[in-house]
C-alpha positions as protocol buffer text, in pm:
chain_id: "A"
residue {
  index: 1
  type: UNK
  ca { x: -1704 y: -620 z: 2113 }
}
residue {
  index: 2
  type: UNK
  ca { x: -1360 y: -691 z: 2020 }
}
residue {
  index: 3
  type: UNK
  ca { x: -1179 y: -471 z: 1849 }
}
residue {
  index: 4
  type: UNK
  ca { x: -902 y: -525 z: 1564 }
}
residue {
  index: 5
  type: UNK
  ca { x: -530 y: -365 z: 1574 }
}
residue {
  index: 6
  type: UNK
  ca { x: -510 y: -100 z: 1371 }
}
residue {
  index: 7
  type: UNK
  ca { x: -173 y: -94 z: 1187 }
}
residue {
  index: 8
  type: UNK
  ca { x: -30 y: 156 z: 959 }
}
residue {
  index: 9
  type: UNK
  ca { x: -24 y: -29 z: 634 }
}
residue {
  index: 10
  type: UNK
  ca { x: 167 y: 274 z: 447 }
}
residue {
  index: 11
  type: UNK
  ca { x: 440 y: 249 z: 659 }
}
residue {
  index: 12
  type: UNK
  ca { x: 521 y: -126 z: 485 }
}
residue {
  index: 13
  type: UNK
  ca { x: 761 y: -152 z: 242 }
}
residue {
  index: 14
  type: UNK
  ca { x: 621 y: -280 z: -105 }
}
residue {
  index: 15
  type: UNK
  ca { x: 846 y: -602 z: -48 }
}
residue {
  index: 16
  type: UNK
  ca { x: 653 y: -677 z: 307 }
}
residue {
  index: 17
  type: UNK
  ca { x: 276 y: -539 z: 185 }
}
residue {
  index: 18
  type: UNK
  ca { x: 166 y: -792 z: 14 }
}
residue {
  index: 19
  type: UNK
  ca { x: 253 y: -1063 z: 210 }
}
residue {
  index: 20
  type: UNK
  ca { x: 136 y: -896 z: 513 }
}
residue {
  index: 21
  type: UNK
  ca { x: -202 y: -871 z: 311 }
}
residue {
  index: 22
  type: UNK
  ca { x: -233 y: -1209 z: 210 }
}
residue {
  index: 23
  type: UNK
  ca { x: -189 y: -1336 z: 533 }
}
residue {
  index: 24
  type: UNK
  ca { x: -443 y: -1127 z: 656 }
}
residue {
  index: 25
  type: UNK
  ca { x: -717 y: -1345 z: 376 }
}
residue {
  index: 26
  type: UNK
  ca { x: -571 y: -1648 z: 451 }
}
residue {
  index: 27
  type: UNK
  ca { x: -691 y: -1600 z: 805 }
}
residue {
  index: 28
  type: UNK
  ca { x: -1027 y: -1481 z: 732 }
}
residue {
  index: 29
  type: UNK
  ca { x: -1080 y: -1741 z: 518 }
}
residue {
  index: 30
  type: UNK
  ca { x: -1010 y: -2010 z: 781 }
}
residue {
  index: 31
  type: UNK
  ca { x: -1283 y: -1885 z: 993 }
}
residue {
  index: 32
  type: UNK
  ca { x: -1572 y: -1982 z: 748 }
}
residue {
  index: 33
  type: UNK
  ca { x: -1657 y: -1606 z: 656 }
}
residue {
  index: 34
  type: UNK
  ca { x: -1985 y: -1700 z: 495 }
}
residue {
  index: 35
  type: UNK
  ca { x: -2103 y: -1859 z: 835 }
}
residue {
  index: 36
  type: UNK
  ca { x: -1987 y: -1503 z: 985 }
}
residue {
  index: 37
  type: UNK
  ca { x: -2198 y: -1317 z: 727 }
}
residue {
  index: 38
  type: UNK
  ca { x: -1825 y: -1189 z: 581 }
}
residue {
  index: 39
  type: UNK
  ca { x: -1864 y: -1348 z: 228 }
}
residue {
  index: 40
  type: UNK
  ca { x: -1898 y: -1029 z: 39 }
}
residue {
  index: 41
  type: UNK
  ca { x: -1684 y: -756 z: 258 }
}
residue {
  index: 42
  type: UNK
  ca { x: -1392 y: -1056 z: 188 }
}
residue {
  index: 43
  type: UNK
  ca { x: -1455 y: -1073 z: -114 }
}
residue {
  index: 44
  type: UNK
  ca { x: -1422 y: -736 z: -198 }
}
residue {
  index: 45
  type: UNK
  ca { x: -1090 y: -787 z: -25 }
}
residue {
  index: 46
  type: UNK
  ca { x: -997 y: -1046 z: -258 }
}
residue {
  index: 47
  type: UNK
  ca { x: -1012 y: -910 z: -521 }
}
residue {
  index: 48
  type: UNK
  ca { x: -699 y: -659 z: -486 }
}
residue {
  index: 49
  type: UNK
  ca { x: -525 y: -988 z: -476 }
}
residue {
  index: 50
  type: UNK
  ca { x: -383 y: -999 z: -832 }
}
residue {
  index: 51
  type: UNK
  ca { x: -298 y: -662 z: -814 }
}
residue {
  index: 52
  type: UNK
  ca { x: -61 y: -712 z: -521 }
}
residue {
  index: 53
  type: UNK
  ca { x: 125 y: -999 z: -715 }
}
residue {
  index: 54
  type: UNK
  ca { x: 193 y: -737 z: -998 }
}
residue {
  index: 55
  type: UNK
  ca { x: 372 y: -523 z: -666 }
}
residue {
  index: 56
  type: UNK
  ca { x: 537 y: -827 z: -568 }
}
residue {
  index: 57
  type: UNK
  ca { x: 673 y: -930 z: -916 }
}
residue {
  index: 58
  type: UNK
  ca { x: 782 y: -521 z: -960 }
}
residue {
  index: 59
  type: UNK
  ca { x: 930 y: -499 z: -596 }
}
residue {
  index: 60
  type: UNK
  ca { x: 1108 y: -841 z: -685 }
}
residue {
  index: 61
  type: UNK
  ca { x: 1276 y: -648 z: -1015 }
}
residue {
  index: 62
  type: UNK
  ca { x: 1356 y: -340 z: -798 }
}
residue {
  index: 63
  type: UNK
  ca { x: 1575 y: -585 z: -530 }
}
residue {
  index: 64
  type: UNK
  ca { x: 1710 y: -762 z: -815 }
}
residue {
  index: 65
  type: UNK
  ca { x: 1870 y: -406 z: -945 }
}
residue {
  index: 66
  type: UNK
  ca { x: 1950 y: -320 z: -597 }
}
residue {
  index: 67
  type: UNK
  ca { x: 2172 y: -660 z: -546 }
}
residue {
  index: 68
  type: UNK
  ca { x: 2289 y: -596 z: -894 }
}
residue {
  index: 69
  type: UNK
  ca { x: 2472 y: -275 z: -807 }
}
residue {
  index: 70
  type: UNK
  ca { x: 2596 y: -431 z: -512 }
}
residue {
  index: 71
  type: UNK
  ca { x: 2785 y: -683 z: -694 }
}
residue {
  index: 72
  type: UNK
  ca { x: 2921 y: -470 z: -951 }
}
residue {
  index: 73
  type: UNK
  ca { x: 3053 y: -256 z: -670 }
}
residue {
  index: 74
  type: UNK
  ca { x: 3229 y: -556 z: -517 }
}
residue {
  index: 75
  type: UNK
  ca { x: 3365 y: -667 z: -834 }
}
residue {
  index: 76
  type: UNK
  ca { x: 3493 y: -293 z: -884 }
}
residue {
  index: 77
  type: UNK
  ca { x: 3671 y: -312 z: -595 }
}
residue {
  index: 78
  type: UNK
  ca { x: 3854 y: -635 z: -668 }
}
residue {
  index: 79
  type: UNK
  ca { x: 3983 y: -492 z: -967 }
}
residue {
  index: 80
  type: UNK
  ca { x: 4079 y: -189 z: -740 }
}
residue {
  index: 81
  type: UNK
  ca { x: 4234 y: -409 z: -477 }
}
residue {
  index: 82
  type: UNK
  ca { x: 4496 y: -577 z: -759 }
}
residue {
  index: 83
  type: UNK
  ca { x: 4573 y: -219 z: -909 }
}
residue {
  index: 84
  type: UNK
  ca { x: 4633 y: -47 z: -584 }
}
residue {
  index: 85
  type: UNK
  ca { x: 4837 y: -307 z: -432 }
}
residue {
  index: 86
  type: UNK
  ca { x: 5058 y: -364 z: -784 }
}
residue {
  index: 87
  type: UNK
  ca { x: 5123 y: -6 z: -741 }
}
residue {
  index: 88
  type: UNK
  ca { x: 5235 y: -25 z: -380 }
}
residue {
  index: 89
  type: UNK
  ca { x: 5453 y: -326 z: -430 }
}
residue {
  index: 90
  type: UNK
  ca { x: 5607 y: -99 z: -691 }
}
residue {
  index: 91
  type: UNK
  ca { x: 5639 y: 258 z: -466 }
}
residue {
  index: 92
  type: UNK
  ca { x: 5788 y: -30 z: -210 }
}
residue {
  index: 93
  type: UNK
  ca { x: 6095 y: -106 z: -485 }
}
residue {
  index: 94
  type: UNK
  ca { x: 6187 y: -473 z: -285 }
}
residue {
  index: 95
  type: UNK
  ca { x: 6410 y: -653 z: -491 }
}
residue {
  index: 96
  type: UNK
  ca { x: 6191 y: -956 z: -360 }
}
residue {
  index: 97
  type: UNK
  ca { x: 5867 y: -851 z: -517 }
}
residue {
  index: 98
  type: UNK
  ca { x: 5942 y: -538 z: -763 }
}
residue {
  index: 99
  type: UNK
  ca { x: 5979 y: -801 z: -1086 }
}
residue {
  index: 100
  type: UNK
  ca { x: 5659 y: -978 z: -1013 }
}
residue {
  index: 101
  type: UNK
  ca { x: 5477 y: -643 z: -973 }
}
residue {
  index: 102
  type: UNK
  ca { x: 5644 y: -511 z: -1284 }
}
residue {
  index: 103
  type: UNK
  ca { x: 5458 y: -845 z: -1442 }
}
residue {
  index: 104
  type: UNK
  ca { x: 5120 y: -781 z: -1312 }
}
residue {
  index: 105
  type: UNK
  ca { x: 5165 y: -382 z: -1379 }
}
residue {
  index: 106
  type: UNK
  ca { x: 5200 y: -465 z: -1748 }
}
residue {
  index: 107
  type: UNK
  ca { x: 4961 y: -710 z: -1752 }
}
residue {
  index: 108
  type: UNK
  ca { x: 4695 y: -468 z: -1587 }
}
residue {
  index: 109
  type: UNK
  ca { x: 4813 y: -174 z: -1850 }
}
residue {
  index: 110
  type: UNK
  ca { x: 4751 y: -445 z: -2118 }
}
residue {
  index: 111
  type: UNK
  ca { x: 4402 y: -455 z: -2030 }
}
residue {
  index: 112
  type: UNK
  ca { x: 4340 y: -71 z: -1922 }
}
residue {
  index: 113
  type: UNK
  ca { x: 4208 y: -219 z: -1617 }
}
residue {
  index: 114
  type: UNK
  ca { x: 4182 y: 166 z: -1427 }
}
residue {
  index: 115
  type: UNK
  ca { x: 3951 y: 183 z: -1696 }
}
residue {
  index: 116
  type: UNK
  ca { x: 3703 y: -120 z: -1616 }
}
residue {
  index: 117
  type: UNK
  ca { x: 3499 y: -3 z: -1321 }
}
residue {
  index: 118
  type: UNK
  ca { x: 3381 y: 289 z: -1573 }
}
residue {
  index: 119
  type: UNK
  ca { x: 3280 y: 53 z: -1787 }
}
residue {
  index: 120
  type: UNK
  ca { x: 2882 y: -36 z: -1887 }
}
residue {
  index: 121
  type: UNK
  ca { x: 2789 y: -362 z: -1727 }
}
residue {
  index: 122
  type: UNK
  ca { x: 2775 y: -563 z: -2010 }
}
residue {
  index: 123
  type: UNK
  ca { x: 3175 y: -471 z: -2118 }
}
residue {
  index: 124
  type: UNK
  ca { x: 3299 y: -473 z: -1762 }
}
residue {
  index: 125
  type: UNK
  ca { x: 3166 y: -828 z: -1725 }
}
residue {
  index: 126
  type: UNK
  ca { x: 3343 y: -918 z: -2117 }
}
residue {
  index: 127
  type: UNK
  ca { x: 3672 y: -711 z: -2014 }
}
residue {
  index: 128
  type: UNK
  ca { x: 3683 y: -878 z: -1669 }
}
residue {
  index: 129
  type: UNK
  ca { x: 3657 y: -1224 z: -1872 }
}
residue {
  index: 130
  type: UNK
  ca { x: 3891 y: -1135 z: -2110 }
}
residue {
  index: 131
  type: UNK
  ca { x: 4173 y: -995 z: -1877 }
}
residue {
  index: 132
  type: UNK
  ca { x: 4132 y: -1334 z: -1639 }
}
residue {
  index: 133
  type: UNK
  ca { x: 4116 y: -1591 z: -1882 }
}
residue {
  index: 134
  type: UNK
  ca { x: 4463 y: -1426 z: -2030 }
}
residue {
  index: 135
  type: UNK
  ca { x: 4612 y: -1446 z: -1661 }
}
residue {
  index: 136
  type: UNK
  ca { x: 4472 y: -1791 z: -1634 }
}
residue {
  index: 137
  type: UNK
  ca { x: 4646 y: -1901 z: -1986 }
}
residue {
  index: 138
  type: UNK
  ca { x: 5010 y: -1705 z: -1871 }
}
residue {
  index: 139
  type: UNK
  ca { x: 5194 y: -1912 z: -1613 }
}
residue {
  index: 140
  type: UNK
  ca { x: 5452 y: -1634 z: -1537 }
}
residue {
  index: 141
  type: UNK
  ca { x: 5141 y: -1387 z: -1477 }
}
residue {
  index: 142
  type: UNK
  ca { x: 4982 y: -1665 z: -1250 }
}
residue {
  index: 143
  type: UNK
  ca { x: 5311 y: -1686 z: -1037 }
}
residue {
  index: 144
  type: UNK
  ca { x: 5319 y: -1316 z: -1009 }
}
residue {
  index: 145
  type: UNK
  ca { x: 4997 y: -1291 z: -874 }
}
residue {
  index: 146
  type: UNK
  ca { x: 5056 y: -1573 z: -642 }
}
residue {
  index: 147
  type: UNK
  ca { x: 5409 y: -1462 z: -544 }
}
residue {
  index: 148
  type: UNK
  ca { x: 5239 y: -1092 z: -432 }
}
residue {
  index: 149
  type: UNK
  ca { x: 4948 y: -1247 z: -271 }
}
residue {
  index: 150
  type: UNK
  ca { x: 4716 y: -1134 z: -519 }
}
residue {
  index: 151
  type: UNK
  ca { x: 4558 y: -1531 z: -663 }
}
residue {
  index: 152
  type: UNK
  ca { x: 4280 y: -1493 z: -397 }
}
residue {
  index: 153
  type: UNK
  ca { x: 4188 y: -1151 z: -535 }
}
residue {
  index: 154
  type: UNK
  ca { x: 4164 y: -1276 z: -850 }
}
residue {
  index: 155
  type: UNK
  ca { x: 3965 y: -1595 z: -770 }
}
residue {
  index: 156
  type: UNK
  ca { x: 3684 y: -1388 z: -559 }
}
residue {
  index: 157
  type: UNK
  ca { x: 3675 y: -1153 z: -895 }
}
residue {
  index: 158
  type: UNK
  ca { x: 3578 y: -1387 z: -1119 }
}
residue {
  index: 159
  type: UNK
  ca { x: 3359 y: -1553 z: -896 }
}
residue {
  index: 160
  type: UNK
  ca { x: 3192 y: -1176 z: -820 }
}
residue {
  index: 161
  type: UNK
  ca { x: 3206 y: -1163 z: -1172 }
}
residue {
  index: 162
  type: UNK
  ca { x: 3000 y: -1422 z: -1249 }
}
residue {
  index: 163
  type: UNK
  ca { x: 2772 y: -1383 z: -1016 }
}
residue {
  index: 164
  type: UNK
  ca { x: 2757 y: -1065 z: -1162 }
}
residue {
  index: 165
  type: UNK
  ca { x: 2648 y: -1200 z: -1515 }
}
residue {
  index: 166
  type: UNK
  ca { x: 2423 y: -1458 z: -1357 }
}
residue {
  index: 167
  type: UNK
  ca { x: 2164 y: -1159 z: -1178 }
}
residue {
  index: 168
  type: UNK
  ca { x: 2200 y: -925 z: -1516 }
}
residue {
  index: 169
  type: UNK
  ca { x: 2050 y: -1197 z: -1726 }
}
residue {
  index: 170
  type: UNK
  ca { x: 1830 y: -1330 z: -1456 }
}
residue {
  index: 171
  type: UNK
  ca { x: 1716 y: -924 z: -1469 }
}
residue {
  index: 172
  type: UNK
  ca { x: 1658 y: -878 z: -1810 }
}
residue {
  index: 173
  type: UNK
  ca { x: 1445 y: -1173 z: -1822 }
}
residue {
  index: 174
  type: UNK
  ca { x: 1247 y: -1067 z: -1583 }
}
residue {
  index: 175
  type: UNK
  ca { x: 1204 y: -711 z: -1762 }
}
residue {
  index: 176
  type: UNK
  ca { x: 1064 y: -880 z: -2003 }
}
residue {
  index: 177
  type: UNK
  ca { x: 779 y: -997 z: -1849 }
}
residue {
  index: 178
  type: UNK
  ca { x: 717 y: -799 z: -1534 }
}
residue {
  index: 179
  type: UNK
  ca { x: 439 y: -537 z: -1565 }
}
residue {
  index: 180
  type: UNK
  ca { x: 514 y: -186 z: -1411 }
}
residue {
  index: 181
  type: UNK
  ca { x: 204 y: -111 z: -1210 }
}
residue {
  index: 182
  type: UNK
  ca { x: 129 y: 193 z: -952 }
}
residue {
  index: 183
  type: UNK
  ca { x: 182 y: 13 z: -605 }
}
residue {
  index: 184
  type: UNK
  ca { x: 59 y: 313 z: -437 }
}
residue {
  index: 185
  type: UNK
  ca { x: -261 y: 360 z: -560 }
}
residue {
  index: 186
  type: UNK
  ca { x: -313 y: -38 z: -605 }
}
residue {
  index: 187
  type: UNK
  ca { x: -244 y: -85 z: -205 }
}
residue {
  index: 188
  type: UNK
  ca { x: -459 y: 240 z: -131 }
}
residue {
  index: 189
  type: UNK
  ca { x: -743 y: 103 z: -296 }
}
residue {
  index: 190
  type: UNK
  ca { x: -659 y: -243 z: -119 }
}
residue {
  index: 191
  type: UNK
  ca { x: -632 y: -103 z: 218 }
}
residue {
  index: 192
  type: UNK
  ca { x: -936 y: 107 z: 202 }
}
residue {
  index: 193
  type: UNK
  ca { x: -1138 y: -248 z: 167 }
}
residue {
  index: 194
  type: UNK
  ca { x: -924 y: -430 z: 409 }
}
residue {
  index: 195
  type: UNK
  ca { x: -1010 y: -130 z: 705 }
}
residue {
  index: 196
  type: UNK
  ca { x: -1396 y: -191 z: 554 }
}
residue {
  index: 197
  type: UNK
  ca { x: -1356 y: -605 z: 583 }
}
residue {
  index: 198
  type: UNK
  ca { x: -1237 y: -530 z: 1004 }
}
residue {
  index: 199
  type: UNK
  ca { x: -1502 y: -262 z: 1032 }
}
residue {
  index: 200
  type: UNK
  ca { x: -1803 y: -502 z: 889 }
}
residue {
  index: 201
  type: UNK
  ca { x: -1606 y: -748 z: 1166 }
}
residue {
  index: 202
  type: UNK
  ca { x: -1646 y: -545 z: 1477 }
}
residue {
  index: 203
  type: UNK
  ca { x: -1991 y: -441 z: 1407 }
}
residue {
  index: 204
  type: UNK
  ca { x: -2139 y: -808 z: 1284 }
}
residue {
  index: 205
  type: UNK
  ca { x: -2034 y: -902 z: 1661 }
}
residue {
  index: 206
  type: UNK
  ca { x: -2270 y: -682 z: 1798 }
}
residue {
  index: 207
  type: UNK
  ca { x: -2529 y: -728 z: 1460 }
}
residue {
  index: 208
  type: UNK
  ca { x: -2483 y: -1150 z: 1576 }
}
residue {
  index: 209
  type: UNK
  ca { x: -2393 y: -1154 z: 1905 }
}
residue {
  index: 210
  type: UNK
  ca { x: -2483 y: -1587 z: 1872 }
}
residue {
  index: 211
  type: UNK
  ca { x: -2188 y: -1590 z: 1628 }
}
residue {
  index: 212
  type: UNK
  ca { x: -1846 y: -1655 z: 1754 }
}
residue {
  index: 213
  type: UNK
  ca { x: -1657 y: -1371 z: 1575 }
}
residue {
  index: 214
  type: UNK
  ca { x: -1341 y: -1394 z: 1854 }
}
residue {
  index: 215
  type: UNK
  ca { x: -1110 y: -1653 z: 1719 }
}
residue {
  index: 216
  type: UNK
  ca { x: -1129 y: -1460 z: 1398 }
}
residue {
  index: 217
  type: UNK
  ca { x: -1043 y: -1150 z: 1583 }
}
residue {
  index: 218
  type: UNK
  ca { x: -740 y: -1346 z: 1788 }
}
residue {
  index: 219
  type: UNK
  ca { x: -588 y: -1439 z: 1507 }
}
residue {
  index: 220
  type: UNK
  ca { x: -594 y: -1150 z: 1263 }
}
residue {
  index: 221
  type: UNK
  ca { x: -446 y: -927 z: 1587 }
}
residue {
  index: 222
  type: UNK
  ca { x: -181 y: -1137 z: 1642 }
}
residue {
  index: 223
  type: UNK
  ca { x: -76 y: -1101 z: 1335 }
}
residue {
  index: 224
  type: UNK
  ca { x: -137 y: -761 z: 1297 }
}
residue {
  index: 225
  type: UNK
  ca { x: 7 y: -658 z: 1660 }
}
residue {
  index: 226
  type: UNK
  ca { x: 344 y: -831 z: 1511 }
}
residue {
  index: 227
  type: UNK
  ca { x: 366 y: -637 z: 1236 }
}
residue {
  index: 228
  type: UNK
  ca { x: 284 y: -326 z: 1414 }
}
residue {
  index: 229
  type: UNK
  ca { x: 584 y: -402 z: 1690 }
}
residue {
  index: 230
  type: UNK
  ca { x: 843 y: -465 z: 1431 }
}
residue {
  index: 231
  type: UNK
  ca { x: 687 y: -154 z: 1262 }
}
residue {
  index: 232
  type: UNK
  ca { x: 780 y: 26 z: 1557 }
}
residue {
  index: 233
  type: UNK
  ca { x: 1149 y: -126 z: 1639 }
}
residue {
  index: 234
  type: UNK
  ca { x: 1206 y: -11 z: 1266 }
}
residue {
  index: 235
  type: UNK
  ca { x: 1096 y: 361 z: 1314 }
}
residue {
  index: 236
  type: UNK
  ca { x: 1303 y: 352 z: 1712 }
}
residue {
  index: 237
  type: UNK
  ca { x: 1605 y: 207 z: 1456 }
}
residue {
  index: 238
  type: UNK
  ca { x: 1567 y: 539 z: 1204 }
}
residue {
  index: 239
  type: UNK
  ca { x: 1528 y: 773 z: 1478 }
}
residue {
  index: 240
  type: UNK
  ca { x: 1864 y: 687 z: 1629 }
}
residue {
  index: 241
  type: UNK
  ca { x: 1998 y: 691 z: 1269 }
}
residue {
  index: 242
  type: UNK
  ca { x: 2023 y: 397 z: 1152 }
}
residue {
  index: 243
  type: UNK
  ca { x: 1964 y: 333 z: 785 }
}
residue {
  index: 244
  type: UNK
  ca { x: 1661 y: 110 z: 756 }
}
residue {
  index: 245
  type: UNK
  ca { x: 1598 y: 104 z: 412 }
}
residue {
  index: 246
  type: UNK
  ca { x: 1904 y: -107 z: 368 }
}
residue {
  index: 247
  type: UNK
  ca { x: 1743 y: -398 z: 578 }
}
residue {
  index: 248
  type: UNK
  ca { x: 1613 y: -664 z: 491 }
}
residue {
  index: 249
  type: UNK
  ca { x: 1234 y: -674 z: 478 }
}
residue {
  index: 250
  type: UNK
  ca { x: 1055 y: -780 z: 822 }
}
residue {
  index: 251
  type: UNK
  ca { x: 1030 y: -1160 z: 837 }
}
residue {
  index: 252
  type: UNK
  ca { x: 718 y: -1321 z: 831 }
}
residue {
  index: 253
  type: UNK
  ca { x: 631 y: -1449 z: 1195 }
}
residue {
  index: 254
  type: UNK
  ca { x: 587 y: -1863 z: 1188 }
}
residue {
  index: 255
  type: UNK
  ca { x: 269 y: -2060 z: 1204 }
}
């Protein structure tokens, strides 16, 4: 009898669970499971299916927040970037840069831009507009920026900026319509029919023994062997410190 991998399927993040899952039916399904006498146990197995698209869609939202304070992070230190190096041009007092920085300076006070990384996300983004598009409009503020090497700063702000804008609506869309569900207990109740679908696999080879059950069992332990390898780099990773959670999700082997 050959037996299947056993993997720890808590250990997967919510982002890798499902797909991990779904990959799993797609494989039994290519084996003609009715032929194998598997019909029902898969279908049981199934039907967690929608479920775990509910886990996907809420995982999606949760990475989509995640990015989203990433970004207005970067965009907070842009605007720190400009302030702190106005005020060093100005503690430097250089006749060759002191008037620009006394331009930017008032420019900056103009806005309260010390004040804009405080700020909600919704008036950051506005204030952020508003303070660029007046540089943008103001030649002698555009030389002064350019003059104390400040332009690119500027530029990669209101790109960050926008990008910025761009995943806040793209989140509160998806609020909208994306269900909040209990991923624990929905992949609990899905794993506990998965382990049953292997179990009914391993003992139908001995139950048939004129049925072919191994290139089922090849294929869904390749799989799962991959999974449980990476699983296992990922814990070695923690152990030595490293902070996992901010990696990306383990890629889906080809084929």
């Amino acid at each position: 009898m050959k037996t299947i991998e056993k993997l720890d399927y808590e250990k997967l993040w919510n982002s890798e669970h499902p797909l991990v899952y779904n990959r799993l039916v797609t494989i039994a399904d290519k084996h003609d499971p009715a032929a194998l006498h598997l019909g029902g146990p898969l279908a049981r197995v199934k039907a967690h299916l929608p479920l775990l698209v509910k886990i996907e869609a809420q995982e999606r939202g949760s990475l989509l927040s995640k990015k989203l304070e990433e970004t207005d992070k970067q965009r907070d230190n842009f605007v720190w970037s400009i302030i702190g190096m106005t005020r060093a041009y100005l503690t430097a007092n250089l006749p060759a840069t002191y008037d620009n920085a006394l331009k930017v300076k008032s420019w900056l006070d103009k806005h309260d831009a010390s004040s804009i990384p405080a700020a909600n996300y919704t008036s950051e983004t506005e204030r952020i507009n508003d303070m660029l598009t007046d540089a943008e409009r103001n030649t002698d503020i555009q030389a002064a920026l350019a003059a104390l090497n400040l332009a690119d700063i500027a530029i990669q702000l209101r790109t960050k900026n926008q990008e910025f804008d761009t995943l806040f609506m793209q989140r509160k869309a998806d609020q909208a319509t994306i269900e909040t569900v209990d991923a624990k207990a929905i992949r609990a109740n899905a794993d506990k029919d998965l382990r049953r679908f292997f179990t009914f696999v391993e003992l139908y080879q001995v139950e048939y023994p004129e049925l072919d059950y191994e290139p089922l069992v090849k294929e869904l332990n390749t799989l799962l062997s991959y999974y449980k390898a990476q699983l296992a780099a990922r814990a070695a990773r923690r152990a030595k410190g490293a902070k996992v959670e901010e990696e990306q999700p383990i890629e889906e082997p080809e084929g």
